[in-house]
Short mmCIF file of C-alpha atoms in Angstrom, two decimals:
data_model
loop_
_atom_site.label_atom_id
_atom_site.label_comp_id
_atom_site.label_asym_id
_atom_site.label_seq_id
_atom_site.Cartn_x
_atom_site.Cartn_y
_atom_site.Cartn_z
CA UNK A 9 46.36 3.62 -111.48
CA UNK A 10 43.84 5.92 -113.30
CA UNK A 11 45.63 9.30 -113.03
CA UNK A 12 48.96 7.77 -114.14
CA UNK A 13 47.28 6.34 -117.20
CA UNK A 14 45.80 9.75 -118.17
CA UNK A 15 49.22 11.43 -117.93
CA UNK A 16 50.79 8.78 -120.14
CA UNK A 17 48.03 9.17 -122.73
CA UNK A 18 48.00 13.00 -122.79
CA UNK A 19 51.78 13.42 -123.08
CA UNK A 20 52.10 11.39 -126.32
CA UNK A 21 49.08 13.17 -127.83
CA UNK A 22 50.84 16.53 -127.34
CA UNK A 23 53.94 15.15 -129.06
CA UNK A 24 51.76 13.79 -131.86
CA UNK A 25 50.23 17.25 -132.41
CA UNK A 26 53.73 18.74 -132.60
CA UNK A 27 54.79 16.03 -135.04
CA UNK A 28 51.74 16.73 -137.23
CA UNK A 29 52.50 20.47 -137.13
CA UNK A 30 56.11 19.81 -138.20
CA UNK A 31 54.86 17.51 -140.95
CA UNK A 32 52.40 20.20 -142.12
CA UNK A 33 55.21 22.80 -142.14
CA UNK A 34 57.37 20.43 -144.17
CA UNK A 35 54.49 19.77 -146.57
CA UNK A 36 53.99 23.53 -147.01
CA UNK A 37 57.70 23.96 -147.73
CA UNK A 38 57.63 21.19 -150.33
CA UNK A 39 54.54 22.74 -151.92
CA UNK A 40 56.37 26.08 -152.18
CA UNK A 41 59.28 24.39 -153.93
CA UNK A 42 56.96 22.62 -156.38
CA UNK A 43 55.14 25.89 -156.97
CA UNK A 44 58.39 27.79 -157.63
CA UNK A 45 59.70 25.28 -160.16
CA UNK A 46 57.23 24.40 -162.95
CA UNK A 47 59.33 21.35 -163.93
CA UNK A 48 58.26 19.58 -160.74
CA UNK A 49 54.71 20.93 -160.54
CA UNK A 50 53.24 17.58 -161.65
CA UNK A 51 54.60 16.00 -158.46
CA UNK A 52 52.85 18.58 -156.30
CA UNK A 53 49.40 17.50 -157.47
CA UNK A 54 49.63 14.37 -155.33
CA UNK A 55 50.18 16.39 -152.11
CA UNK A 56 47.36 18.45 -150.64
CA UNK A 57 48.12 21.89 -149.18
CA UNK A 58 47.87 25.57 -149.77
CA UNK A 59 50.39 27.10 -152.12
CA UNK A 60 51.47 30.63 -151.29
CA UNK A 61 53.63 33.12 -153.15
CA UNK A 62 56.46 35.23 -151.72
CA UNK A 63 54.11 37.82 -150.25
CA UNK A 64 52.20 35.15 -148.34
CA UNK A 65 49.05 35.40 -150.47
CA UNK A 66 47.36 32.43 -152.05
CA UNK A 67 49.01 31.91 -155.42
CA UNK A 68 47.05 31.39 -158.64
CA UNK A 69 47.05 27.87 -160.05
CA UNK A 70 48.23 29.04 -163.46
CA UNK A 71 51.53 30.69 -164.37
CA UNK A 72 49.91 33.76 -165.99
CA UNK A 73 49.97 36.71 -163.62
CA UNK A 74 52.81 35.41 -161.44
CA UNK A 75 55.64 37.66 -160.32
CA UNK A 76 59.31 36.82 -160.00
CA UNK A 77 60.39 36.25 -156.43
CA UNK A 78 63.15 37.17 -156.07
CA UNK A 79 63.74 39.28 -159.20
CA UNK A 80 67.03 38.54 -160.96
CA UNK A 81 69.10 40.53 -163.46
CA UNK A 82 71.80 38.80 -165.46
CA UNK A 83 74.05 38.66 -168.48
CA UNK A 84 73.01 37.43 -171.91
CA UNK A 85 73.84 33.81 -171.03
CA UNK A 86 71.30 33.82 -168.16
CA UNK A 87 67.91 32.39 -169.17
CA UNK A 88 64.94 34.78 -169.29
CA UNK A 89 61.58 34.13 -167.65
CA UNK A 90 59.87 33.80 -164.30
CA UNK A 91 62.56 33.88 -161.59
CA UNK A 92 62.24 31.93 -158.34
CA UNK A 93 64.58 30.70 -155.63
CA UNK A 94 64.87 27.34 -157.38
CA UNK A 95 64.76 28.63 -160.97
CA UNK A 96 67.12 31.59 -161.23
CA UNK A 97 65.87 33.16 -164.46
CA UNK A 98 66.30 36.84 -165.25
CA UNK A 99 63.03 38.73 -165.40
CA UNK A 100 62.01 39.86 -168.88
CA UNK A 101 58.92 41.75 -167.66
CA UNK A 102 60.61 44.51 -165.64
CA UNK A 103 58.85 47.82 -165.12
CA UNK A 104 60.17 50.95 -163.41
CA UNK A 105 58.04 52.38 -160.60
CA UNK A 106 59.76 55.78 -160.90
CA UNK A 107 59.24 56.59 -164.61
CA UNK A 108 56.54 53.95 -165.28
CA UNK A 109 58.42 52.68 -168.34
CA UNK A 110 59.02 49.09 -169.26
CA UNK A 111 62.69 48.11 -168.86
CA UNK A 112 64.31 47.17 -172.19
CA UNK A 113 67.19 44.71 -172.51
CA UNK A 114 69.92 44.40 -175.13
CA UNK A 115 71.79 41.09 -175.15
CA UNK A 116 75.55 41.18 -175.74
CA UNK A 117 75.75 44.95 -175.25
CA UNK A 118 76.76 47.26 -172.43
CA UNK A 119 76.04 50.96 -171.94
CA UNK A 120 78.79 53.42 -172.84
CA UNK A 121 80.16 55.34 -169.83
CA UNK A 122 78.95 58.60 -171.46
CA UNK A 123 75.26 57.63 -170.93
CA UNK A 124 73.31 59.98 -168.72
CA UNK A 125 69.77 60.61 -167.54
CA UNK A 126 68.92 63.00 -170.41
CA UNK A 127 70.08 60.49 -173.02
CA UNK A 128 67.58 57.88 -171.76
CA UNK A 129 64.89 60.47 -171.10
CA UNK A 130 65.08 61.72 -174.71
CA UNK A 131 65.63 58.42 -176.53
CA UNK A 132 63.60 55.79 -174.70
CA UNK A 133 62.12 53.50 -176.05
CA UNK A 134 63.68 53.92 -179.55
CA UNK A 135 66.18 51.03 -179.75
CA UNK A 136 67.95 52.47 -182.81
CA UNK A 137 68.69 55.70 -180.93
CA UNK A 138 69.66 53.84 -177.76
CA UNK A 139 72.12 51.53 -179.53
CA UNK A 140 74.22 54.59 -180.47
CA UNK A 141 75.58 54.60 -176.89
CA UNK A 142 76.22 50.88 -176.53
CA UNK A 143 79.36 48.80 -176.85
CA UNK A 144 79.35 45.20 -178.03
CA UNK A 145 80.29 42.87 -175.17
CA UNK A 146 79.50 39.16 -175.39
CA UNK A 147 77.87 37.82 -172.21
CA UNK A 148 76.60 41.21 -171.01
CA UNK A 149 72.99 42.39 -170.98
CA UNK A 150 72.21 46.13 -171.05
CA UNK A 151 69.08 47.13 -169.09
CA UNK A 152 67.37 50.54 -169.20
CA UNK A 153 64.17 52.38 -168.50
CA UNK A 154 63.69 56.12 -168.98
CA UNK A 155 65.48 57.06 -165.74
CA UNK A 156 67.93 54.22 -164.88
CA UNK A 157 70.33 51.89 -166.66
CA UNK A 158 72.68 49.01 -165.89
CA UNK A 159 75.06 46.68 -167.71
CA UNK A 160 75.05 43.24 -166.07
CA UNK A 161 77.32 40.24 -166.70
CA UNK A 162 76.59 37.91 -163.78
CA UNK A 163 73.34 36.86 -162.15
CA UNK A 164 72.33 39.46 -159.55
CA UNK A 165 69.39 39.73 -157.18
CA UNK A 166 67.57 43.01 -157.84
CA UNK A 167 67.32 43.59 -154.06
CA UNK A 168 71.10 44.20 -154.13
CA UNK A 169 70.62 47.06 -156.62
CA UNK A 170 68.80 49.30 -154.16
CA UNK A 171 68.87 52.47 -156.27
CA UNK A 172 66.90 50.72 -159.05
CA UNK A 173 63.13 51.01 -158.74
CA UNK A 174 62.36 48.07 -161.00
CA UNK A 175 59.74 45.43 -160.29
CA UNK A 176 58.44 42.36 -162.09
CA UNK A 177 55.42 43.37 -164.15
CA UNK A 178 53.98 39.80 -164.05
CA UNK A 179 54.46 36.91 -166.44
#
């Protein structure tokens, strides 16, 4: 009778460990969601667990210094701020890793087709000079650094714009 009893006891304990692991994974997932969306962050205080950011590093407890993940671009109707999977805000802290300029945005404008590299190189960051080559278009947001530019109407993940070397400069 003894060996049978040991087998019966050890088998459920293995299943229990797997159940706890699945529960921990679920708890981590829930924590990530709470962390991504500040509107539900109060709920996350009741659940213990490590909160990680998109790169897998321990995330700071405050919002200051956080990066968008993923980074979104969007038209003038898209809200600005820290973008996450659950809160699709367009990043307003973009920086170009090629020219090391901050990316400017102009709501309800698009870039004229005649814009070229030299225009931005010579006129950035003077908004009065830049507006000379814009067209008024409600719902569009014009983005530019010293070496790249885009006119965006709909929400877009920056990863889809592979030729742009823009990153979130932290919020």
